[in-house]
Structure formats: structure tokens, C-alpha cells
Short mmCIF file of C-alpha atoms in Angstrom, two decimals:
data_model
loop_
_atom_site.label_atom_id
_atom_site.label_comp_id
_atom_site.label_asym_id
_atom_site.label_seq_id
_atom_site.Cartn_x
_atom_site.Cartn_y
_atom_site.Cartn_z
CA UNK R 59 117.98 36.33 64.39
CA UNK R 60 120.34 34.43 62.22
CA UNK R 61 123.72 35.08 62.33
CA UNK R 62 127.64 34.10 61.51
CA UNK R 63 130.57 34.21 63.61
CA UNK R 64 134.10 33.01 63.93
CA UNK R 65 134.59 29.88 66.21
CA UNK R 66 137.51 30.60 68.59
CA UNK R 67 139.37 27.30 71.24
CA UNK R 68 136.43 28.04 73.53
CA UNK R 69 133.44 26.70 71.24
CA UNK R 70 135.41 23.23 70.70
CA UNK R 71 132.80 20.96 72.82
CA UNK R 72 129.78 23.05 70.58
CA UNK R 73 131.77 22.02 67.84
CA UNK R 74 132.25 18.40 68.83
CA UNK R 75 128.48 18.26 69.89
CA UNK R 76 127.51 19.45 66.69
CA UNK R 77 129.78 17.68 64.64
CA UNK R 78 129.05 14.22 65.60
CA UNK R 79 125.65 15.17 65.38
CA UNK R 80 125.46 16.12 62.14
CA UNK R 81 127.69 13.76 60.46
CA UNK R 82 126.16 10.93 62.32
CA UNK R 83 122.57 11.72 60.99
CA UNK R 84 123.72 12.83 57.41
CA UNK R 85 126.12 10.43 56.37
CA UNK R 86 126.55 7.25 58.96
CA UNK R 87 124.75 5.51 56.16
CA UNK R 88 128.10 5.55 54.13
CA UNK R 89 129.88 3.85 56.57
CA UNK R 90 129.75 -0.29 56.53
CA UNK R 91 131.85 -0.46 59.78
CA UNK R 92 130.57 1.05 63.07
CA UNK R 93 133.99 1.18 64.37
CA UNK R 94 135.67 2.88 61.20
CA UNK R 95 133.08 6.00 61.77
CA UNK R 96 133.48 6.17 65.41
CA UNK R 97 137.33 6.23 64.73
CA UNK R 98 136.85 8.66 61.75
CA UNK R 99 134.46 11.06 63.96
CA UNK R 100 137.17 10.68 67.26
CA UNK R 101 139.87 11.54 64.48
CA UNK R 102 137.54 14.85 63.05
CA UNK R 103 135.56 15.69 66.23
CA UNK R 104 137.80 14.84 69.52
CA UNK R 105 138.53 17.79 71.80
CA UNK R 106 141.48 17.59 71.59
CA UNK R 107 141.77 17.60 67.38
CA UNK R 108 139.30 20.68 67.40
CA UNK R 109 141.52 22.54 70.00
CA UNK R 110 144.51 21.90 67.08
CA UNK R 111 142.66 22.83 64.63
CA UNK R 112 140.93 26.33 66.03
CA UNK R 113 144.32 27.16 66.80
CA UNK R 114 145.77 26.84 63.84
CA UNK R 115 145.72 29.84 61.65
CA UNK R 116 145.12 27.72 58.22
CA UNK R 117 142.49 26.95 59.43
CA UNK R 118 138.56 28.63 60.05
CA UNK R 119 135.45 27.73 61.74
CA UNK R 120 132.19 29.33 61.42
CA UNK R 121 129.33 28.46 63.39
CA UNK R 122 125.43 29.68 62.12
CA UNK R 123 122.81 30.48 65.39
CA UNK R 124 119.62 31.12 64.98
CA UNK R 125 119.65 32.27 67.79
CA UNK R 126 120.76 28.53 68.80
CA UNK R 127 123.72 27.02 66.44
CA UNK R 128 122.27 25.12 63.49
CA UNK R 129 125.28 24.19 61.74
CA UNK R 130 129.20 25.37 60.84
CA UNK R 131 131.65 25.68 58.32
CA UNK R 132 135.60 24.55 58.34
CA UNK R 133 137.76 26.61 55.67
CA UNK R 134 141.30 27.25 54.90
CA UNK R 135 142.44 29.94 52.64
CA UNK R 136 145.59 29.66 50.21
CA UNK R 137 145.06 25.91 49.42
CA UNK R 138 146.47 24.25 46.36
CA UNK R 139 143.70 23.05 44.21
CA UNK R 140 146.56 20.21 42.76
CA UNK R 141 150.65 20.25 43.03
CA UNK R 142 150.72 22.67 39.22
CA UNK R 143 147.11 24.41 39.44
CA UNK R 144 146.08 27.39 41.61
CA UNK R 145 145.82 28.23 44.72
CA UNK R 146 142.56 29.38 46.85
CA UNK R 147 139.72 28.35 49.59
CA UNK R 148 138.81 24.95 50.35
CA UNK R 149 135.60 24.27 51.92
CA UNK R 150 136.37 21.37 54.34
CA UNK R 151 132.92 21.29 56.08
CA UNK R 152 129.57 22.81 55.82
CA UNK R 153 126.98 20.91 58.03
CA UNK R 154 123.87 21.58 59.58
CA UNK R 155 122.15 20.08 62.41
CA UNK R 156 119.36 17.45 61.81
CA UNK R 157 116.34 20.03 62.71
CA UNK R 158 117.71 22.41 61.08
CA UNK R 159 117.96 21.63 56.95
CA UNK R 160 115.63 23.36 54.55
CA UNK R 161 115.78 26.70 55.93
CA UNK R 162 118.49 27.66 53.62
CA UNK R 163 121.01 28.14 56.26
CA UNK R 164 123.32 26.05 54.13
CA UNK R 165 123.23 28.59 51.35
CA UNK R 166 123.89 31.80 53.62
CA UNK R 167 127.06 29.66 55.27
CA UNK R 168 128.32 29.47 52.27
CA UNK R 169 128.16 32.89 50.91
CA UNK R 170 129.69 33.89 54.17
CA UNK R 171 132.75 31.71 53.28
CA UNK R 172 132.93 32.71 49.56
CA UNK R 173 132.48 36.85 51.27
CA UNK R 174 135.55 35.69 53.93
CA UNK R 175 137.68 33.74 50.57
CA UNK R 176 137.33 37.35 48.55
CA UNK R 177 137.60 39.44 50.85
CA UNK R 178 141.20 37.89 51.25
CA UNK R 179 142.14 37.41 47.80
CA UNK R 180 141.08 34.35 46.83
CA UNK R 181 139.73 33.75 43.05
CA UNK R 182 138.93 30.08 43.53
CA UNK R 183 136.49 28.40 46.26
CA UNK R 184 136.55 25.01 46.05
CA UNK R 185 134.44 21.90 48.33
CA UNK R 186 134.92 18.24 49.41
CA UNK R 187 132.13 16.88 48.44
CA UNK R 188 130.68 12.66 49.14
CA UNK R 189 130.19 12.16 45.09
CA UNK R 190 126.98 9.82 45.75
CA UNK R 191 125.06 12.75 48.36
CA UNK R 192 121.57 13.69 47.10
CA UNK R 193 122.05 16.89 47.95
CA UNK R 194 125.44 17.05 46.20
CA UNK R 195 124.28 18.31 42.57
CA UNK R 196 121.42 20.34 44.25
CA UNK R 197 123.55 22.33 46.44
CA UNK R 198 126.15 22.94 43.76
CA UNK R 199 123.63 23.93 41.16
CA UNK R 200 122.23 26.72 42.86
CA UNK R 201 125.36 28.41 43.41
CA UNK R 202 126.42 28.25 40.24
CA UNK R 203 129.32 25.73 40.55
CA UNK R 204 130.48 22.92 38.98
CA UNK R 205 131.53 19.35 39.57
#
């Protein structure tokens, strides 16, 4: 069964599993410089900066089972889209685990953090997004978003 929950402090080594996981397999082939990644992924993935970060109430985790995780989502609410625009949800992260793509677990993550972003206010939802990913324009297309 496929579900959605809230990541508290105690799922930080899933998260760091999963993490480095995923970003390694989807995107290491952006990075020229083996030690830049493994510096970016200590700086992203460490223990100790997912402890910070689950702690911190900007920000939220979501991790997808099924009934075993397959991927995860890292939001914060009440973010300024730029210094004079408006405010709302960024989408930091929304990756899935290697074996796990085409099931459309993707999609259902992110409805669940567009349901969370209106369910506290929030008009605007708004990703960070690697402009050269294949899956970039797909992704975004089918929701109905633009670039």
C-alpha cells in the first residue's frame, strides 16, 4: 500500500540512505568533479545537516513507502518567490529511488505537497528545478505548471 508521511529526527539515516542514493544515480552525471558532489551530498545528506533540518520548523520532509520508502520530498512553506514578489511553498526536493521511477510516485508526492501548501494558505507552489533534466519539462507539463 502506498502511502505519505511526515519525516520526524528519527528517519535522518533513511533519509541520508536515500538521499545519496537517489541523487547519486539521477544526477552525478552533472557533476565534473567527484569531490565537489561528495562535498555537495555531505553538505545536503550528512546526519548531522538532516538532524538541523528535521528540526527546524521551516522546514518539511515527506517520505513515500510502498510499503518500503521509494522516494521523499523537502518543502518549506512561506518562502519568498524574489525580495518584491509573493510569498508561498518551495519545493526543495522530490526524489525517488532508482527502482522505483515510472510508477508515478513522483506525481502523488507532489500533490501531497501542493494538498500540505493549501491546506496552509499558500497560493503559490514553486520547484528547484536542474534546467537541462529530461524529465524537467515532462514532469512540469503534466501538472500544469510552468517554467
Amino acid at each position: 500500500m502506498f502511502k505519505i508521511r511526515l519525516a520526524g529526527p528519527e528517519d535522518a539515516a533513511l533519509l541520508n540512505e536515500m538521499g545519496n542514493a537517489s541523487y547519486r544515480h539521477h544526477f552525478a552525471h552533472h557533476w565534473h568533479n567527484a569531490d565537489e558532489l561528495a562535498h555537495y551530498l555531505q553538505q545536503e545528506y550528512s546526519l548531522a545537516s538532516l538532524q538541523r533540518s528535521l528540526t527546524d520548523s521551516q522546514c518539511c520532509w515527506l517520505i513515500a513507502e510502498a510499503p518500503h520508502p521509494v522516494g521523499f520530498a523537502k518543502y518549506a512553506c512561506r518562502q519568498a518567490i524574489s525580495p518584491e514578489g509573493p510569498s508561498g511553498t518551495l519545493l526543495h526536493k522530490l526524489y525517488l529511488l532508482p527502482d522505483t521511477t515510472g510508477r508515478r510516485y513522483g506525481e502523488q508526492i507532489f500533490r501531497a505537497v501542493e494538498a500540505r501548501a493549501k491546506a496552509a494558505g499558500e497560493r503559490w507552489l514553486w520547484l528547484e528545478v536542474l534546467a537541462d533534466t529530461p524529465l524537467r519539462a515532462a514532469f512540469t507539463n503534466v501538472r500544469g505548471c510552468s517554467t
